[in-house]
Amino acid sequence: MPKKPSFDIPGEGFDPAKTSDLPGGRLNPSAFRRNALNGMDAVRVLAQKIKSGDIVALSKGITLIESNKDTDRPLSRELISLCLNEKETSVRIGISGSPGVGKSTFIESLGQALVEQNKKLAVLAIDPTSSLTGGSILGDKTRMINLSTHPNAYIRPTPAGKMLGGVARYTREAIILCEAAGYDVILIETVGVGQSETIVESMVDLFVLLILPGAGDDLQGIKRGVVEMADLLVVNKADGERINLANQAKASYTHALHLFPPKESGSLVEVCTCSSVESTGIIEIWQRVLKLLETHHSNGYFTKRRNAQLLHWFEETIRNNLFDLFNNNQVIKEEISMQENAILSHKLSPFDAAESLLKRFIEELRKN
Amino acid sequence: MPKKPSFDIPGEGFDPAKTSDLPGGRLNPSAFRRNALNGMDAVRVLAQKIKSGDIVALSKGITLIESNKDTDRPLSRELISLCLNEKETSVRIGISGSPGVGKSTFIESLGQALVEQNKKLAVLAIDPTSSLTGGSILGDKTRMINLSTHPNAYIRPTPAGKMLGGVARYTREAIILCEAAGYDVILIETVGVGQSETIVESMVDLFVLLILPGAGDDLQGIKRGVVEMADLLVVNKADGERINLANQAKASYTHALHLFPPKESGSLVEVCTCSSVESTGIIEIWQRVLKLLETHHSNGYFTKRRNAQLLHWFEETIRNNLFDLFNNNQVIKEEISMQENAILSHKLSPFDAAESLLKRFIEELRKN
């Protein structure tokens, strides 16, 4: 099977010299690497290509922002700044649900409907899975195989190794690049049982939770905190013999949702049923999504939520940059291993060691 | 039903004056509050009471470390330092699994077996759930009802509101307090589909993953990354008609685990079956756990893992303290809202605003 650009596997770092369709290709590669300004030039060209809708450039851009190399961070910051000034006309939708609920099939089905309406769709899949290949241990089928071949669809899985800590930053930045590339709809897929949802909620406009038909264990399985986040509940797999169960689940959830306090958005959380494999109910779900967005635009909640997300991102960036500043300080670099030894020999608690090193850091900053 | 101390609901902040069995009870409460030294005295008494096994003091201690009040942080740091010097003789075990796999029932069953052997058992339940009550939306039964009434058992749910970001710090500190209080076995319960596992793995000696019998969807449901973390797999609900399915699942997982690279611990990941409701296979699982711990002690992996965790904690503390330092700076307090306005009016990207504020922070530090 030929390698598809939309599944472009990110490498260890971004090497502008390897981007042969950028000006770097026409330069001496080693001179190119020595000169950071040239790296910045390449980033500017990359940003232009992304904005022109070049899917290969988009993949390269996301690879750059996912890079952990020190030398890549200024480049990726510049790329984000260049792409951020685009108008925010897209919608960002989080799709969540427990494993086995059929998220991939649902996204494939909804995605087909969208691209057939000439929407440009990007899917960012966040799945806290393997450090190797991701997916279930007995081997997942290739996911969203039809959607991924459509020219209007761009599918990007997050490499699992980047998950810890980085998921918020990488995904938020990937959203920016996708929007600059002209994607109208950004779907962010995640598993539905906890922390990753709260991270995703901090970057989407709407949060859709998929649930399974059948009124027993699955009702217990979905945790209240995740349901509370949802703007729309979808009972998936409402097909064949499960149609009755799906309708029961819809009734149970509709009833249960009455127990919840009203949402900040002012919207009622509705429950829909659909079958992703039979593609029934999918269009109706999208119409429901559009209606919710319309309401949120008119009552100001859409802007309020995006603003809160921008400020959250601001804080996260400060946190990360502070730690980088600390770690790159020469004296800290020299003294940190002494402190680590004191911790490991139980002479100091991690708390006390951190506090003494922090004092040292402040002294150093004041000296220079 | 009378309020049990082990389910003590944490309040908004720690008020030593309310701890009537501490010296504060004999002082004028308002004088007590005014004087930080007296707060420190109360913390010292609290630490002593925790070390003597006082369950009410332990609950108060955990409430203190969970407090977000600025004035409580120095007190909780002191409490941790006082409790940290105890010998590390306990074992810390993470228990994970998808919703519905029967984690609570398993912990209840294993816990009963342990307390009957005169072990002192603490259960810290981490569940990224509701900001209201936690649990499933149709209302969970009270969990671990038998275990929670046993004098050798201490059960502490993490308040869901404290989850975001804080879970690692609070739980790691709660482990320290439980160990100081003489608990031999600390079980840390979490849901089994992602990020919270990687956090828990950074603070336990062994990671036990529960799975369901039945070879279909559930095998897909457990993600490879979580399975890779597990030191022991337990097929739960191996009872009644499910015994055959459980044995099939055991065989499938045993086979699948051959595909994994060897673990750093040097141990093979084994698969057991058990029935939590019939209490079969539970003792065998505990013997397996003890055998694993023995191996890890003799090959040095136990110490290696605890050391790595101490250093991880060190880094986390530095990160948190750096951000506190930044946030409490007077100039930053004054200028941050200007930057926030610039972000919200799209004049600055969150990146650029963070960078300029950080420069300002460094200038300020240098001035003083």
XYZ file of C-alpha atoms in Angstrom:
736
model
C 0.000 0.000 0.000
C 1.469 3.378 -0.936
C 2.297 5.721 1.919
C -0.423 8.349 2.276
C 0.626 11.854 3.251
C -2.254 12.068 5.724
C -0.674 9.265 7.753
C 2.786 10.759 7.518
C 4.669 9.343 10.498
C 6.494 12.082 12.401
C 10.242 11.755 12.668
C 12.507 12.674 15.558
C 12.999 16.272 14.550
C 12.210 18.658 11.766
C 14.976 19.053 9.284
C 14.173 21.880 6.925
C 16.961 20.671 4.652
C 14.955 17.524 3.984
C 11.949 19.537 2.874
C 13.022 19.422 -0.727
C 10.075 21.437 -1.997
C 11.077 24.368 0.221
C 13.868 26.847 -0.600
C 16.124 24.687 1.575
C 16.223 22.190 -1.226
C 18.096 24.664 -3.343
C 20.603 25.547 -0.612
C 23.636 23.750 0.664
C 22.042 21.620 3.426
C 24.828 22.097 5.976
C 24.918 25.850 5.452
C 21.156 25.713 5.819
C 21.406 24.023 9.196
C 24.055 26.385 10.526
C 21.926 29.389 9.859
C 18.816 29.759 11.991
C 17.546 32.582 9.811
C 17.342 30.190 6.923
C 15.341 27.832 9.151
C 12.971 30.742 9.755
C 12.794 31.362 5.996
C 11.829 27.744 5.477
C 9.148 28.086 8.153
C 7.730 31.118 6.379
C 7.520 29.180 3.137
C 6.008 26.252 5.010
C 3.336 28.531 6.493
C 2.494 29.852 3.027
C 2.196 26.341 1.665
C -0.011 25.302 4.580
C -2.267 28.298 3.961
C -2.509 27.347 0.287
C -3.927 23.979 1.397
C -0.844 21.858 0.678
C -1.490 18.622 2.593
C 2.165 17.545 2.612
C 3.191 20.896 4.090
C 0.463 20.527 6.720
C 1.829 17.128 7.739
C 5.339 18.557 7.875
C 4.101 21.449 9.979
C 2.444 19.141 12.490
C 5.589 17.023 12.592
C 7.523 20.184 13.397
C 5.258 21.186 16.277
C 5.424 17.636 17.655
C 9.221 17.712 17.653
C 10.899 17.830 21.043
C 14.202 19.141 19.683
C 15.284 22.410 21.314
C 16.227 23.876 17.957
C 12.769 23.150 16.588
C 10.792 25.033 19.232
C 11.528 28.574 17.946
C 10.667 27.360 14.452
C 7.377 25.865 15.529
C 6.503 28.982 17.551
C 7.058 31.072 14.455
C 4.941 28.682 12.399
C 2.064 28.937 14.868
C 2.291 32.728 14.972
C 2.179 32.864 11.195
C -0.801 30.525 10.997
C -2.684 31.946 13.980
C -3.663 35.193 12.296
C -6.078 33.425 10.013
C -9.753 34.001 10.619
C -11.304 31.481 13.001
C -14.118 30.250 10.803
C -13.847 26.549 11.504
C -15.686 24.501 14.094
C -13.810 22.244 16.489
C -15.733 19.238 17.737
C -14.610 16.689 20.305
C -15.840 13.121 19.792
C -15.553 10.858 22.774
C -16.802 7.539 24.105
C -15.648 4.360 25.787
C -13.542 1.867 23.861
C -15.803 -0.305 21.701
C -18.499 2.327 21.263
C -17.538 2.738 17.614
C -15.887 6.161 17.519
C -13.843 5.466 14.392
C -16.845 4.127 12.479
C -18.940 7.089 13.601
C -16.294 9.550 12.483
C -15.947 7.698 9.190
C -19.697 7.889 8.653
C -20.087 11.534 9.734
C -16.935 12.434 7.844
C -18.236 10.913 4.589
C -21.416 12.950 4.939
C -19.401 16.130 5.482
C -16.908 15.718 2.650
C -19.773 14.887 0.278
C -21.190 18.306 1.215
C -17.834 19.754 0.114
C -16.702 20.421 3.659
C -12.984 20.143 4.297
C -12.585 17.853 7.288
C -9.576 17.264 9.539
C -9.587 14.460 12.107
C -7.078 14.596 14.937
C -7.099 11.298 16.795
C -5.876 11.402 20.380
C -5.674 7.982 21.872
C -3.562 7.343 24.927
C -2.351 4.015 23.725
C 0.772 2.224 22.778
C 4.289 3.492 22.666
C 4.572 1.168 19.703
C 1.690 1.192 17.284
C -1.371 2.247 19.235
C -4.630 0.388 19.000
C -5.778 -2.747 20.759
C -3.385 -5.516 21.615
C -4.842 -8.019 19.179
C -4.326 -5.570 16.355
C -6.780 -2.960 15.144
C -7.955 -2.809 11.591
C -6.721 0.201 9.667
C -9.021 2.957 10.811
C -11.256 5.191 8.709
C -9.977 3.641 5.509
C -12.585 5.180 3.179
C -12.478 8.620 4.701
C -8.700 8.761 4.669
C -8.581 8.407 0.885
C -10.948 11.330 0.239
C -9.211 14.503 -0.994
C -11.253 16.720 1.352
C -10.301 14.720 4.451
C -7.120 14.916 6.464
C -6.559 12.350 9.228
C -3.746 12.685 11.707
C -3.212 10.312 14.634
C -1.201 11.660 17.561
C 1.901 9.564 18.072
C 1.334 7.883 21.424
C 4.818 8.649 22.669
C 3.937 12.334 22.672
C 0.921 11.847 24.921
C 2.246 12.564 28.381
C 1.943 16.253 29.089
C 2.235 17.194 25.469
C -1.197 16.239 24.231
C -2.751 19.617 24.957
C -0.014 21.634 23.335
C 0.424 19.512 20.241
C -3.253 19.102 19.548
C -4.076 22.752 20.096
C -1.297 23.743 17.751
C -2.329 21.114 15.205
C -5.826 22.633 15.219
C -4.326 26.028 14.340
C -2.411 24.567 11.411
C -5.447 22.661 10.123
C -7.517 25.840 10.259
C -4.839 27.778 8.421
C -4.945 25.035 5.770
C -8.618 25.788 5.261
C -10.305 22.884 7.045
C -13.864 23.835 7.981
C -14.489 21.098 10.500
C -11.934 19.733 12.959
C -12.927 16.537 14.735
C -10.870 15.568 17.769
C -11.281 11.961 18.776
C -10.517 10.724 22.267
C -11.422 7.836 24.555
C -14.221 8.633 26.922
C -13.243 7.820 30.446
C -11.510 10.688 32.018
C -8.674 13.078 31.931
C -8.076 13.384 28.223
C -11.645 14.679 27.877
C -11.015 17.603 30.169
C -7.973 18.432 28.058
C -9.942 18.150 24.836
C -12.835 20.147 26.247
C -10.351 22.979 26.706
C -9.912 23.181 22.925
C -13.217 22.322 21.248
C -16.416 24.256 20.590
C -18.684 21.272 21.135
C -18.247 17.967 22.870
C -20.144 14.937 21.509
C -20.287 11.803 23.648
C -21.043 8.437 22.045
C -22.788 5.787 24.121
C -23.809 2.198 23.514
C -27.350 0.853 23.465
C -28.284 -1.529 26.293
C -29.359 -0.235 29.641
C -27.168 -2.221 32.037
C -23.452 -1.997 32.549
C -22.858 0.649 29.919
C -24.964 3.150 31.822
C -22.691 2.557 34.763
C -19.669 2.734 32.516
C -20.014 6.308 31.387
C -18.944 8.518 34.228
C -21.014 11.450 35.272
C -18.162 13.912 34.887
C -17.763 13.051 31.214
C -21.521 13.186 30.609
C -21.599 16.592 32.269
C -19.115 17.854 29.718
C -21.118 16.645 26.712
C -23.076 19.094 24.595
C -24.733 16.251 22.692
C -25.227 12.554 23.468
C -25.295 10.028 20.636
C -26.473 6.440 21.121
C -24.457 4.635 18.450
C -25.071 1.155 17.002
C -28.815 1.738 16.791
C -29.208 -0.957 14.163
C -30.592 -4.499 13.751
C -31.718 -6.037 17.003
C -30.274 -3.163 18.996
C -32.782 -0.559 17.827
C -35.072 -1.179 20.804
C -32.163 -1.116 23.217
C -30.945 2.107 21.638
C -34.328 3.741 22.110
C -34.379 2.559 25.722
C -30.923 4.019 26.270
C -32.050 7.281 24.700
C -35.028 7.406 27.084
C -32.880 6.547 30.132
C -30.292 9.192 29.343
C -32.884 11.811 28.489
C -34.446 11.129 31.864
C -31.108 11.102 33.687
C -30.053 14.381 32.089
C -32.970 16.093 33.814
C -31.074 15.560 37.050
C -28.185 17.677 35.820
C -27.788 21.364 36.485
C -28.348 23.548 33.396
C -25.323 23.929 31.123
C -23.352 27.151 30.942
C -24.051 27.217 27.208
C -27.752 27.630 27.893
C -28.489 24.687 25.595
C -30.309 21.534 26.560
C -28.246 18.399 26.147
C -30.179 16.260 23.691
C -29.851 12.535 23.043
C -29.814 11.217 19.456
C -29.561 7.698 18.082
C -27.645 6.652 14.990
C -26.134 3.707 13.205
C -22.666 4.404 11.909
C -22.504 1.221 9.857
C -25.914 1.835 8.224
C -25.347 5.619 8.113
C -28.769 6.351 9.614
C -29.266 9.338 11.869
C -25.910 10.829 10.909
C -27.230 13.814 8.943
C -29.665 14.554 11.766
C -26.762 14.630 14.239
C -24.905 17.110 12.093
C -27.995 19.313 11.861
C -28.243 19.169 15.645
C -24.594 20.215 15.882
C -25.185 23.169 13.562
C -28.223 24.226 15.555
C -26.237 24.132 18.794
C -23.474 26.220 17.244
C -26.022 28.735 16.008
C -27.447 29.074 19.516
C -23.992 29.448 21.035
C -23.050 32.099 18.489
C -26.196 34.103 19.125
C -26.013 33.978 22.935
C -22.285 34.731 23.022
C -21.254 31.401 24.548
C -19.167 30.436 21.506
C -16.866 33.422 21.917
C -16.824 33.118 25.696
C -15.653 29.516 25.451
C -12.967 30.248 22.843
C -11.703 33.130 24.976
C -11.435 30.919 28.045
C -9.485 28.425 25.944
C -7.064 31.092 24.732
C -6.340 32.095 28.328
C -5.876 28.453 29.312
C -3.363 28.074 26.491
C -1.594 31.234 27.660
C -1.167 29.749 31.137
C 0.067 26.425 29.808
C 2.657 28.194 27.677
C 3.903 30.163 30.676
C 4.235 26.945 32.689
C 6.207 25.211 29.969
C 8.451 28.167 29.231
C 9.253 28.699 32.912
C 10.395 25.119 33.214
C 12.496 25.386 30.052
C 14.132 28.526 31.424
C 14.961 26.744 34.656
C 16.284 23.623 32.968
C 18.515 25.552 30.591
C 20.195 27.563 33.356
C 23.883 26.607 33.566
C 24.092 26.524 37.375
C 20.918 24.461 37.637
C 22.326 22.048 35.091
C 25.398 21.666 37.293
C 23.629 21.365 40.634
C 20.581 19.327 39.813
C 22.359 15.989 39.982
C 23.669 16.762 43.486
C 20.105 17.375 44.597
C 18.950 14.222 42.880
C 21.574 12.225 44.753
C 20.453 13.736 48.050
C 16.886 12.687 47.254
C 17.860 9.148 46.292
C 19.923 8.713 49.465
C 16.902 9.951 51.445
C 18.801 12.944 52.806
C 16.309 15.376 51.276
C 12.649 15.112 50.385
C 11.821 15.985 46.770
C 10.002 19.000 48.213
C 12.953 20.359 50.123
C 15.336 19.701 47.236
C 13.035 21.510 44.819
C 12.780 24.464 47.158
C 16.523 24.815 47.646
C 17.190 24.528 43.915
C 14.574 27.153 43.209
C 16.268 29.559 45.622
C 19.530 28.938 43.797
C 17.837 29.651 40.481
C 16.530 32.994 41.689
C 19.977 33.951 43.035
C 21.490 33.131 39.660
C 18.946 35.201 37.765
C 19.660 38.146 40.044
C 23.413 37.903 39.500
C 23.256 38.287 35.745
C -26.031 5.959 58.813
C -23.325 7.505 61.019
C -20.558 9.408 59.242
C -17.434 7.263 58.974
C -14.076 8.968 59.332
C -12.718 7.008 56.359
C -15.188 8.824 54.112
C -14.492 12.176 55.648
C -15.397 14.722 52.973
C -12.629 17.271 52.565
C -13.562 20.876 53.167
C -12.388 23.998 51.423
C -9.319 24.539 53.574
C -7.609 23.225 56.639
C -8.452 25.109 59.767
C -6.223 23.956 62.615
C -8.535 25.752 65.023
C -11.255 23.267 64.159
C -9.038 20.319 65.046
C -10.314 20.233 68.572
C -8.138 17.295 69.619
C -4.993 19.257 68.724
C -3.431 21.921 70.972
C -5.387 24.482 68.979
C -8.465 23.332 70.800
C -7.052 24.720 73.993
C -6.042 28.051 72.466
C -8.053 31.057 71.518
C -9.037 30.121 67.924
C -8.538 33.574 66.423
C -5.111 33.963 68.045
C -4.369 30.510 66.695
C -5.221 31.540 63.172
C -3.228 34.749 63.303
C -0.038 32.960 64.232
C 1.566 30.769 61.571
C 3.931 29.265 64.113
C 0.975 27.840 65.959
C -0.203 26.377 62.632
C 3.168 24.654 62.368
C 2.808 23.395 65.938
C -0.569 21.940 65.079
C 0.970 20.266 62.036
C 3.625 18.676 64.221
C 0.980 17.287 66.545
C -1.013 16.145 63.526
C 2.040 14.299 62.169
C 2.522 12.562 65.513
C -1.101 11.505 65.622
C -0.901 10.214 62.049
C 2.186 8.198 62.937
C 0.368 6.738 65.944
C -2.262 5.401 63.531
C -5.034 7.888 64.339
C -7.474 7.548 61.436
C -9.168 10.898 62.053
C -5.793 12.648 62.001
C -4.950 10.831 58.750
C -8.161 12.088 57.139
C -7.428 15.608 58.368
C -3.896 15.360 57.017
C -5.124 14.337 53.573
C -7.700 17.133 53.658
C -4.841 19.522 54.394
C -2.712 18.369 51.453
C -5.738 18.570 49.164
C -6.373 22.162 50.178
C -5.660 24.804 47.559
C -5.431 27.658 50.046
C -2.109 29.515 49.847
C -1.776 29.534 53.605
C -2.170 25.761 53.750
C 0.684 24.886 51.381
C 3.552 25.560 53.830
C 1.652 23.545 56.436
C 1.136 20.605 54.121
C 4.778 20.716 52.995
C 5.844 20.509 56.613
C 3.431 17.643 57.211
C 4.858 15.686 54.264
C 8.426 16.324 55.396
C 7.590 15.063 58.884
C 5.877 11.953 57.552
C 8.343 11.240 54.752
C 11.159 10.126 57.039
C 9.342 6.929 57.944
C 10.756 3.694 56.586
C 9.272 2.702 53.248
C 8.034 -0.766 54.145
C 4.663 -0.675 52.446
C 3.742 -1.823 48.983
C 1.887 0.440 46.587
C -0.292 -1.285 44.033
C -2.237 0.293 41.190
C -5.535 -1.376 40.253
C -6.953 -0.435 36.903
C -9.524 -1.548 34.371
C -12.319 -0.259 32.149
C -15.558 0.912 33.714
C -17.749 -2.105 34.459
C -14.886 -4.552 34.951
C -15.623 -4.710 38.672
C -12.713 -2.821 40.230
C -14.558 -1.884 43.409
C -15.778 -5.446 43.977
C -12.292 -6.798 43.294
C -10.738 -4.369 45.754
C -13.415 -5.238 48.298
C -12.684 -8.941 47.882
C -8.881 -8.622 47.886
C -9.092 -6.121 50.714
C -11.156 -8.492 52.896
C -8.531 -11.209 52.367
C -5.747 -8.802 53.351
C -7.351 -7.334 56.459
C -8.228 -10.847 57.636
C -4.491 -11.563 57.458
C -4.006 -8.577 59.783
C -2.666 -6.361 57.033
C -3.459 -2.685 57.335
C -4.909 -1.617 54.007
C -5.427 1.852 52.541
C -7.426 2.348 49.337
C -7.024 5.599 47.440
C -9.665 5.830 44.738
C -8.847 8.070 41.792
C -11.722 8.409 39.417
C -11.907 11.276 36.999
C -15.580 11.765 37.382
C -18.080 14.257 38.538
C -17.532 17.674 39.958
C -20.573 16.878 42.017
C -20.736 13.408 43.466
C -18.622 11.184 41.230
C -19.852 7.804 40.097
C -22.153 6.912 37.244
C -24.996 9.147 36.218
C -27.736 6.791 37.321
C -26.265 6.706 40.807
C -23.663 4.255 42.097
C -24.214 2.096 45.091
C -22.042 2.949 48.068
C -18.739 1.362 47.190
C -16.766 -1.197 49.217
C -19.320 -1.133 52.000
C -17.997 -4.151 53.926
C -14.360 -3.227 53.601
C -14.946 0.352 54.668
C -16.267 -0.735 58.065
C -13.224 -2.887 58.913
C -10.864 -1.264 61.462
C -7.774 -2.273 59.444
C -9.042 -0.635 56.257
C -8.921 3.022 55.281
C -10.743 4.128 52.125
C -10.305 7.593 50.684
C -11.865 8.771 47.430
C -10.192 11.685 45.692
C -12.599 14.583 45.381
C -13.210 14.888 41.669
C -12.776 18.643 41.632
C -9.130 18.161 42.560
C -8.438 15.931 39.568
C -7.130 18.319 36.953
C -3.397 18.575 37.303
C -3.458 17.859 40.989
C -4.078 14.136 40.943
C -0.404 13.217 40.909
C 0.569 15.529 43.733
C -2.345 14.811 46.035
C -2.248 11.063 45.588
C 1.509 10.794 45.981
C 1.327 12.844 49.160
C -1.643 10.831 50.423
C 0.441 7.663 49.955
C 3.145 9.169 52.174
C 0.647 9.947 54.927
C -0.937 6.476 54.746
C 2.496 4.890 55.034
C 3.352 7.068 58.015
C 0.076 5.880 59.576
C 1.337 2.320 59.312
C -0.627 0.979 56.350
C 1.177 -2.019 54.835
C -0.644 -2.119 51.531
C -1.766 0.913 49.544
C -4.163 0.190 46.682
C -4.655 2.960 44.156
C -7.748 2.505 42.012
C -8.131 4.171 38.643
C -10.095 3.733 35.420
C -8.225 1.836 32.770
C -8.226 3.751 29.563
C -5.457 6.202 29.463
C -3.689 9.091 30.976
C -4.487 8.562 34.634
C -2.697 5.205 34.418
C 0.559 6.778 33.362
C 0.252 9.116 36.324
C -0.505 6.250 38.687
C 2.268 4.140 37.248
C 4.624 6.910 38.350
C 3.739 6.202 41.985
C 3.088 2.468 42.397
C 5.339 -0.575 42.750
C 3.074 -2.857 40.752
C 0.315 -2.253 38.272
C -2.573 -4.750 38.119
C -4.963 -4.556 35.173
C -8.430 -6.105 35.422
C -10.082 -7.403 32.256
C -13.455 -8.930 31.452
C -14.096 -12.446 30.165
C -15.441 -12.716 26.609
C -13.167 -12.578 23.618
C -14.835 -9.964 21.422
C -15.158 -6.264 21.966
C -13.479 -6.236 25.339
C -10.216 -7.412 23.818
C -10.415 -4.414 21.520
C -11.362 -2.197 24.405
C -8.227 -2.532 26.445
C -5.602 -0.444 24.834
C -2.167 -1.775 24.194
C -0.434 1.042 26.025
C -2.268 0.237 29.250
C -1.624 -3.487 28.873
C 2.066 -2.720 28.346
C 2.154 -1.001 31.719
C 0.583 -3.913 33.594
C 2.700 -6.186 35.783
C -0.185 -8.623 36.237
C -3.393 -9.217 34.265
C -6.514 -10.421 36.089
C -9.570 -11.733 34.250
C -12.344 -10.803 36.661
C -15.910 -12.183 36.784
C -14.721 -15.759 36.178
C -17.888 -17.196 37.684
C -21.091 -18.955 36.635
C -21.480 -19.209 32.880
C -18.527 -16.941 32.294
C -15.877 -19.421 33.489
C -15.275 -20.754 29.985
C -15.144 -17.251 28.526
C -12.718 -16.258 31.273
C -10.419 -19.146 30.462
C -10.581 -18.233 26.785
C -9.705 -14.635 27.614
C -6.805 -15.848 29.746
C -5.524 -17.940 26.845
C -5.931 -15.069 24.334
C -4.112 -12.593 26.542
C -1.369 -15.050 27.447
C -0.841 -15.577 23.737
C -1.001 -11.879 22.922
C 1.485 -11.004 25.654
C 4.093 -13.089 23.846
C 4.086 -10.380 21.201
C 5.229 -7.769 23.712
C 8.833 -6.823 24.339
C 10.207 -8.079 27.702
C 9.404 -5.864 30.677
C 12.063 -3.728 32.318
C 11.289 -5.524 35.591
C 12.547 -8.785 34.123
C 9.265 -10.457 35.145
C 6.862 -12.196 32.828
C 3.400 -10.668 32.799
C 1.101 -13.464 33.897
C -2.660 -13.730 33.452
C -4.858 -14.933 36.344
C -8.596 -15.461 36.609
C -10.744 -14.697 39.620
C -14.281 -14.087 40.775
C -14.593 -11.127 43.072
C -18.183 -11.914 44.030
C -17.387 -15.578 44.821
C -13.939 -14.685 46.216
C -12.234 -17.394 44.175
C -8.712 -16.902 42.872
C -8.185 -13.842 45.067
C -5.612 -15.393 47.443
C -3.717 -16.773 44.438
C -3.537 -13.275 42.942
C -2.092 -11.896 46.158
C 0.510 -14.680 46.221
C 1.402 -13.776 42.636
C 1.789 -10.151 43.695
C 4.090 -11.102 46.575
C 6.177 -13.284 44.271
C 6.564 -10.437 41.787
C 7.624 -8.070 44.559
C 10.171 -10.622 45.795
C 11.657 -10.880 42.306
C 11.777 -7.093 41.926
C 13.451 -6.725 45.306
C 16.107 -9.314 44.523
C 16.932 -8.003 41.036
C 16.994 -4.381 42.173
C 14.054 -3.269 40.034
C 11.943 -2.299 43.057
C 14.472 0.302 44.201
C 15.161 1.440 40.654
C 11.468 2.133 40.095
C 10.989 3.957 43.407
C 14.045 6.094 42.661
C 12.715 7.053 39.251
C 9.440 8.014 40.927
C 11.208 10.215 43.488
C 12.957 12.092 40.685
C 9.694 12.461 38.803
C 8.136 13.958 41.924
C 11.107 16.305 42.271
C 10.526 17.598 38.749
C 6.805 18.038 39.286
C 7.440 20.032 42.465
C 9.855 22.311 40.634
C 7.280 22.904 37.894
C 4.543 23.760 40.376
C 6.733 25.979 42.538
C 8.065 27.896 39.536
C 4.545 28.708 38.472
C 3.569 29.764 41.991
C 6.596 32.053 42.122
C 5.602 33.638 38.832
C 1.961 34.054 39.783
C 2.744 35.644 43.124
C 5.062 38.276 41.635
C 3.548 41.730 42.114
C 4.417 43.080 38.653
C 3.107 39.946 36.966
C -0.107 40.260 38.924
C -0.449 43.809 37.609
C 0.472 43.114 33.982
C -1.118 39.758 33.308
C -4.569 41.161 32.613
C -3.157 43.549 29.987
C -1.625 40.579 28.217
C -4.850 38.644 28.519
C -6.743 41.496 26.899
C -4.238 41.595 24.052
C -4.780 37.868 23.511
C -8.557 38.134 23.574
C -8.530 41.003 21.093
C -6.295 38.868 18.843
C -3.463 41.401 19.001
C -1.077 38.835 20.483
C -0.881 35.060 20.259
C -0.843 33.257 23.634
C 2.729 32.269 22.753
C 3.960 35.792 22.177
C 2.145 37.103 25.247
C 3.670 34.368 27.423
C 7.116 35.162 26.108
C 6.864 38.874 26.738
C 5.501 38.327 30.250
C 8.299 35.905 31.023
C 10.874 38.502 29.975
C 9.205 40.970 32.305
C 9.335 38.432 35.134
C 13.071 37.901 34.705
C 13.685 41.664 34.654
C 11.749 41.993 37.889
C 13.692 39.219 39.588
C 16.945 40.907 38.578
C 15.868 44.255 39.977
C 15.303 42.992 43.513
